[in-house]
GROMACS .gro file of C-alpha atoms in nm:
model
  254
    1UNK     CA    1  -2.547   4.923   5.854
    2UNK     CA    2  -2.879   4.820   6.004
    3UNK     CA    3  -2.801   4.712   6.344
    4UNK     CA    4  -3.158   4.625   6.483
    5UNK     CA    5  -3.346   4.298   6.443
    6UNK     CA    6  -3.494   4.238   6.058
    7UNK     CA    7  -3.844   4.175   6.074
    8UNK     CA    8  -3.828   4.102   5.689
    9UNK     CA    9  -3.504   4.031   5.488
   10UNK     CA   10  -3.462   4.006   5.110
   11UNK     CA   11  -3.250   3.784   4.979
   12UNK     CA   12  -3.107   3.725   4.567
   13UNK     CA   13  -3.415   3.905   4.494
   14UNK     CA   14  -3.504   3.984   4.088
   15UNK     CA   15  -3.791   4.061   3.914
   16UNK     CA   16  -3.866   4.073   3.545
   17UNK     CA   17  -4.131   4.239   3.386
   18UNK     CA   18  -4.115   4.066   3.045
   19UNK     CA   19  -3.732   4.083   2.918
   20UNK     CA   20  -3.718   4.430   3.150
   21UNK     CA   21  -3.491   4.337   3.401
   22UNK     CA   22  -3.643   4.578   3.708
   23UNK     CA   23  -3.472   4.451   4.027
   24UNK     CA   24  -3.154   4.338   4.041
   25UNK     CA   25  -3.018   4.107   4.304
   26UNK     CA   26  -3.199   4.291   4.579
   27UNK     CA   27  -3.008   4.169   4.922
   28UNK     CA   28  -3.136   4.399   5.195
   29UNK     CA   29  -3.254   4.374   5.612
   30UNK     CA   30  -3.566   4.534   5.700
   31UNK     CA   31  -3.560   4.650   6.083
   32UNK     CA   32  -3.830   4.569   6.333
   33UNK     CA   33  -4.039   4.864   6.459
   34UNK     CA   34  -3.852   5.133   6.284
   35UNK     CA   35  -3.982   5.309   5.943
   36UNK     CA   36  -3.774   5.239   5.664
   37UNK     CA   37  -3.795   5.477   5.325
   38UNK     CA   38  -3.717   5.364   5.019
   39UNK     CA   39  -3.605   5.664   4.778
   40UNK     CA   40  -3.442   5.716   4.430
   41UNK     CA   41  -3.585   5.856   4.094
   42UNK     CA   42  -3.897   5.755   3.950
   43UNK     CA   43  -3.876   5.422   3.763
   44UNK     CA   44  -3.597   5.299   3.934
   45UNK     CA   45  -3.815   5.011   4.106
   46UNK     CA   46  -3.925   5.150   4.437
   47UNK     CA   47  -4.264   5.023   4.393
   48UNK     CA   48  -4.169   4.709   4.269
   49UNK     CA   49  -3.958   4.644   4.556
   50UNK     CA   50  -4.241   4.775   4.797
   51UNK     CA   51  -4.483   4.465   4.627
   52UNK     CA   52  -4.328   4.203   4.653
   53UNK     CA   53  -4.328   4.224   4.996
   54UNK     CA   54  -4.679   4.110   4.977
   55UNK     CA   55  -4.666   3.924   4.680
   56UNK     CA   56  -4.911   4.199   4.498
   57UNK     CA   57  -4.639   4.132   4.198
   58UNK     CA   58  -4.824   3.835   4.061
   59UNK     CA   59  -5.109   4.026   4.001
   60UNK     CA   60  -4.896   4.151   3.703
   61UNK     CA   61  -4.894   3.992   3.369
   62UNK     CA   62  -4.587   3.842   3.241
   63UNK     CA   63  -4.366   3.885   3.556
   64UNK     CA   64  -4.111   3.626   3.653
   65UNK     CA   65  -3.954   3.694   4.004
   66UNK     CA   66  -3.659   3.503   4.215
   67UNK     CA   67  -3.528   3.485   4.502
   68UNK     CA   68  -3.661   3.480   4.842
   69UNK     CA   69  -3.832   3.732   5.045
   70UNK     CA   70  -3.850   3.646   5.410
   71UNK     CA   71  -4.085   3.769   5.741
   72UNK     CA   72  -4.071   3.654   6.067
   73UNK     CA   73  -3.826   3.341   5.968
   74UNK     CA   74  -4.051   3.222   5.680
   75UNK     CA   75  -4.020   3.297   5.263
   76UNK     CA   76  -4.309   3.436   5.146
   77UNK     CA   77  -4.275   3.275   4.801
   78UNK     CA   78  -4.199   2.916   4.918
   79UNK     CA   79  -4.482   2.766   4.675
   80UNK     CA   80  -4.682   2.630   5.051
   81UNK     CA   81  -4.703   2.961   5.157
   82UNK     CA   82  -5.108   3.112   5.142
   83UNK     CA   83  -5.125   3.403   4.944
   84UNK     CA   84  -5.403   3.550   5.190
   85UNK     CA   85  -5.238   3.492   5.472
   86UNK     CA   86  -4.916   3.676   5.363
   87UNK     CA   87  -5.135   3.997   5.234
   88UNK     CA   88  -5.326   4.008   5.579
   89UNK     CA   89  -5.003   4.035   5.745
   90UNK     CA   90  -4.943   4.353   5.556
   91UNK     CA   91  -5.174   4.703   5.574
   92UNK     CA   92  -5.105   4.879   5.206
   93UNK     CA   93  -5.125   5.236   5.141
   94UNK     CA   94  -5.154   5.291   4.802
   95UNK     CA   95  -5.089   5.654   4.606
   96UNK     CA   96  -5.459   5.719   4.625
   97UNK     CA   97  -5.678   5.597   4.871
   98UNK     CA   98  -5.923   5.335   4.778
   99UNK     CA   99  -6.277   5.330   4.982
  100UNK     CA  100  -6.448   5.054   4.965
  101UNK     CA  101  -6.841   5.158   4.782
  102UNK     CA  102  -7.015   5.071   5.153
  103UNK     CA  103  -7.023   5.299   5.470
  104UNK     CA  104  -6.734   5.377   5.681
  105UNK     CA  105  -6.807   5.103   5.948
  106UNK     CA  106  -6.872   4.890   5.687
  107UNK     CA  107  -6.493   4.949   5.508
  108UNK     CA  108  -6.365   4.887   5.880
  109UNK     CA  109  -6.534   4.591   5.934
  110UNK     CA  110  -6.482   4.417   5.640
  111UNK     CA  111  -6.157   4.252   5.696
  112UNK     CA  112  -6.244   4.119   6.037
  113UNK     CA  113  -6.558   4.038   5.913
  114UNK     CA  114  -6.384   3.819   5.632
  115UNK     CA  115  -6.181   3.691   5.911
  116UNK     CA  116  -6.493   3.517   6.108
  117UNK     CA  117  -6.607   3.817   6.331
  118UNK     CA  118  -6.990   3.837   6.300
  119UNK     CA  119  -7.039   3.985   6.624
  120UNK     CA  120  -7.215   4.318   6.622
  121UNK     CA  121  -7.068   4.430   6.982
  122UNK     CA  122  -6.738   4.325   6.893
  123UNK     CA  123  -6.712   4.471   6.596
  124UNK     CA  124  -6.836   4.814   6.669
  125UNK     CA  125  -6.577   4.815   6.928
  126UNK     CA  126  -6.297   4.702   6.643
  127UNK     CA  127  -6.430   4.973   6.436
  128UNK     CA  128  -6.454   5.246   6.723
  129UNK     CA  129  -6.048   5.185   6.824
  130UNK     CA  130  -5.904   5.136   6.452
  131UNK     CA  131  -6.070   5.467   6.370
  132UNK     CA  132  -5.897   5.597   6.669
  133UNK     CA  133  -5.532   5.457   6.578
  134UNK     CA  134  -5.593   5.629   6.244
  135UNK     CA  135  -5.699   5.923   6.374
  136UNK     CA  136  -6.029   5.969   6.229
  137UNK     CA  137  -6.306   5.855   6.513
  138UNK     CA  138  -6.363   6.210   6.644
  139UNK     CA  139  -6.443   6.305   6.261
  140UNK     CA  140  -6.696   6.050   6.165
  141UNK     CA  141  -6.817   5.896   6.499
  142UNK     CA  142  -7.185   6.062   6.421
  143UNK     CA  143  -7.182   5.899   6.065
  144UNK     CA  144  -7.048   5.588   6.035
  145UNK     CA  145  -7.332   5.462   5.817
  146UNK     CA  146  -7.258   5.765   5.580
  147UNK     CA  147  -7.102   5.622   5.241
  148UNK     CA  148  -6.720   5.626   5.240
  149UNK     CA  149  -6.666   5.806   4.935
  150UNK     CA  150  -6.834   6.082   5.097
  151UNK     CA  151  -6.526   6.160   5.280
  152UNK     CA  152  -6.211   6.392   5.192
  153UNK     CA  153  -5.914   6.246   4.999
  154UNK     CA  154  -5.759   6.277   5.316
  155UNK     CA  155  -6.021   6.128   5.542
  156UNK     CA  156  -6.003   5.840   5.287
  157UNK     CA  157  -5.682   5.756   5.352
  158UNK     CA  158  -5.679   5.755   5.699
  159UNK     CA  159  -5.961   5.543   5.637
  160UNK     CA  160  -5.804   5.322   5.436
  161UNK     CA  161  -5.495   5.302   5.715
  162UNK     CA  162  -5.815   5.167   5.939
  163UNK     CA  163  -5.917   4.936   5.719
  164UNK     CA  164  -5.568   4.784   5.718
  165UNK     CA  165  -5.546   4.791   6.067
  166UNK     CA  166  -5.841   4.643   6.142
  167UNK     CA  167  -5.660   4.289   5.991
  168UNK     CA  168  -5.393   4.340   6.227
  169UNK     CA  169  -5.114   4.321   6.021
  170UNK     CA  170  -4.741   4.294   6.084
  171UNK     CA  171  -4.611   4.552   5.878
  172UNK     CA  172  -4.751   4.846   5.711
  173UNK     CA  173  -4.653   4.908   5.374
  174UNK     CA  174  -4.697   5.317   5.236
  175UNK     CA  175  -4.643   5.365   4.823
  176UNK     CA  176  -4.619   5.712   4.841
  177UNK     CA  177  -4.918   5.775   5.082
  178UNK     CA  178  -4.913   6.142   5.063
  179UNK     CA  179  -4.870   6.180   4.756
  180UNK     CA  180  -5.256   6.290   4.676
  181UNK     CA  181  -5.269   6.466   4.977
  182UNK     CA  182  -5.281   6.837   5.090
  183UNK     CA  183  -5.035   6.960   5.347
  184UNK     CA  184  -5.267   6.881   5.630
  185UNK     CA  185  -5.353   6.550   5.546
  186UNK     CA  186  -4.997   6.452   5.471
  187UNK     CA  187  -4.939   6.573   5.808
  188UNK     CA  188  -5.173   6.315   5.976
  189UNK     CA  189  -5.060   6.056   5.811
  190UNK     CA  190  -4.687   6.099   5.865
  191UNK     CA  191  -4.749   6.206   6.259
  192UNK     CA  192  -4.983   5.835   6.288
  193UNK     CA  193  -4.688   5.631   6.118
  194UNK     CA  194  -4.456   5.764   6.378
  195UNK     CA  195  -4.660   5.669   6.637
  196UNK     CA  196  -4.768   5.333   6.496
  197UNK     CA  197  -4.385   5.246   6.471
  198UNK     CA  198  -4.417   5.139   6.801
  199UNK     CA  199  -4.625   4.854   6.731
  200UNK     CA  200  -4.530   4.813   6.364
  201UNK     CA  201  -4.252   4.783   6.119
  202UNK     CA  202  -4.355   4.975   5.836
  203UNK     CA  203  -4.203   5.069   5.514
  204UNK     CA  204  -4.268   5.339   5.265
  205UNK     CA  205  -4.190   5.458   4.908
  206UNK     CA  206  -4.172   5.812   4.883
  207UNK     CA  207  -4.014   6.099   4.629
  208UNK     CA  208  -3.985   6.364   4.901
  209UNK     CA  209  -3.672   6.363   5.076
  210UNK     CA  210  -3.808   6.595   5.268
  211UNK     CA  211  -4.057   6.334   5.424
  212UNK     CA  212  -3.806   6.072   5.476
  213UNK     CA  213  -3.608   6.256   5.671
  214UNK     CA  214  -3.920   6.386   5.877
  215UNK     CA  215  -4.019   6.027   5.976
  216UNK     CA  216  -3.734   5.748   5.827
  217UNK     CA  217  -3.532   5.617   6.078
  218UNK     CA  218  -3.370   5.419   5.783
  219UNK     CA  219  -3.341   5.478   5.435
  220UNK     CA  220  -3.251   5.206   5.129
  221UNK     CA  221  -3.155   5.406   4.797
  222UNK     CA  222  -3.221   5.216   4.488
  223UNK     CA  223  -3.082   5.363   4.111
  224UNK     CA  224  -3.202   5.151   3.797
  225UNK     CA  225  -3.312   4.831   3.990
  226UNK     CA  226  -2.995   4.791   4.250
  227UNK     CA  227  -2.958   4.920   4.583
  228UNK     CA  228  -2.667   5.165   4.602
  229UNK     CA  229  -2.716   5.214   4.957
  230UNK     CA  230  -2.914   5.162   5.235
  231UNK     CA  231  -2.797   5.278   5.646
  232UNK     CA  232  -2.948   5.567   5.906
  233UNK     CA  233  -3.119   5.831   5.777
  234UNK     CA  234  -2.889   6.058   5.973
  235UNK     CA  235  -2.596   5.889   5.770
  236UNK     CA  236  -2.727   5.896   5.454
  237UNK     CA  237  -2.848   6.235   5.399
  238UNK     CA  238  -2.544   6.371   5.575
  239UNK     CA  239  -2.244   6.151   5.523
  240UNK     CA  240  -2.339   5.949   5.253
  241UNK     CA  241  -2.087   5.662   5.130
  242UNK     CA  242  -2.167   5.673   4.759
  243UNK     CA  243  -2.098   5.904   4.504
  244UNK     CA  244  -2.440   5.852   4.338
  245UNK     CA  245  -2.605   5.871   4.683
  246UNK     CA  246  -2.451   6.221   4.708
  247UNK     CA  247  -2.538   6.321   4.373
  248UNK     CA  248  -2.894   6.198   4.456
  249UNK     CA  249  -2.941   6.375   4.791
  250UNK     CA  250  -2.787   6.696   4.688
  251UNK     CA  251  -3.065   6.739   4.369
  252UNK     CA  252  -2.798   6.655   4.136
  253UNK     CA  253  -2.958   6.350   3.996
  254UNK     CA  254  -3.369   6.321   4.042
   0.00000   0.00000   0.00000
């Protein structure tokens, strides 16, 4: 059971793509300032789950979604809410990192610059310390006018963690983040989202179980749209409660 504070809590959630029923009365507490994993085959709605956190859902033909989703005491799909507002409160790491076509500074800048910061001193020191929380300032310092795309795959994505940063967001939400990566870069990025726990709650999708145990402090388990179980890492990889958890951990079901 998730003893710490939830940051964001899901509540009756369900989501239809079409007459596909893909989430399934989705009921589950989100911790503050932990990393929580959410694991289970492919195509059993661990995306899904991980966008409607921030509302990217809608952006989906034919989907018709209930229930509530709620951060910091407020649901995010109360028909008031501003759909902006909600999505700058969350950083998104996608599967393959996403650069925007303009220079490095400019791809850190561009958030806070949509966000009323015109001021060149300013911003080169919002660019300078994002770079640094994602790890990538002593790489590029001496060509931050160079075009983004010019980077690694890697780079990118630490870029792209920048980028999301540089909104200040509440939480920081990973769909499979290293999934494009090599070893190395993977590396980064998991080391940077265990230190950035400290600031943020963040929440990630991922297929390795090897990676969730490296950096979950919480883990939710979802089979064929439910949640079959969700607890501490440390329980649920060693003394899981379900049967299909079990079979799940233990390779027998992928």
């Amino acid at each position: 059971m998730i003893e710490h504070n939830p940051h964001l809590s899901v509540k009756n959630l369900n989501v239809f793509y079409g007459a596909n029923h893909v989430l399934k009365n989705i009921n589950i507490a989100i911790p503050d300032k932990k990393i929580t994993a959410i694991i289970g085959p492919s195509g059993c709605g661990k995306t899904t789950l991980l966008k409607s956190f921030n509302r990217m859902l809608e952006l989906t033909d034919g989907v018709k979604i209930s229930g509530e989703v709620i951060i910091n005491g407020e649901n995010i799909y109360n028909s008031k809410m501003d759909i902006s507002d909600i999505r700058k409160k969350m950083g998104l790491l996608s599967q393959r990192p996403y650069s925007l076509p303009m220079s490095i500074y400019d791809n850190v800048a561009y958030g806070p610059r949509i966000h009323g910061k015109k001021n060149k001193k300013e911003l080169d020191i919002l660019v300078e310390h994002y770079l640094k929380e994602a790890s990538l300032w002593d790489e590029v310092k001496d060509r931050l006018k160079t075009p983004a795309v010019r980077l690694s795959i890697g780079q990118q994505q630490r870029l792209c963690l920048a980028r999301g940063l540089a909104v200040e967001p509440d939480i920081i939400l990973g769909d499979e983040p290293t999934s494009s990566l090599d070893p190395q870069s993977s590396q980064h990025i998991e080391k940077k989202f265990i230190e950035l726990k400290e600031k943020y709650t963040i929440v990630v999708v991922t297929h390795i179980l090897r990676q969730a145990k490296r950096i979950a402090d919480y883990l939710v388990f979802i089979h064929l749209g439910e949640i079959i179980e969700y607890g501490t890492t440390k329980e649920m990889l060693e003394n899981p409660k379900e049967k299909m958890t079990q079979e799940y951990v233990s390779g027998v079901i992928s």
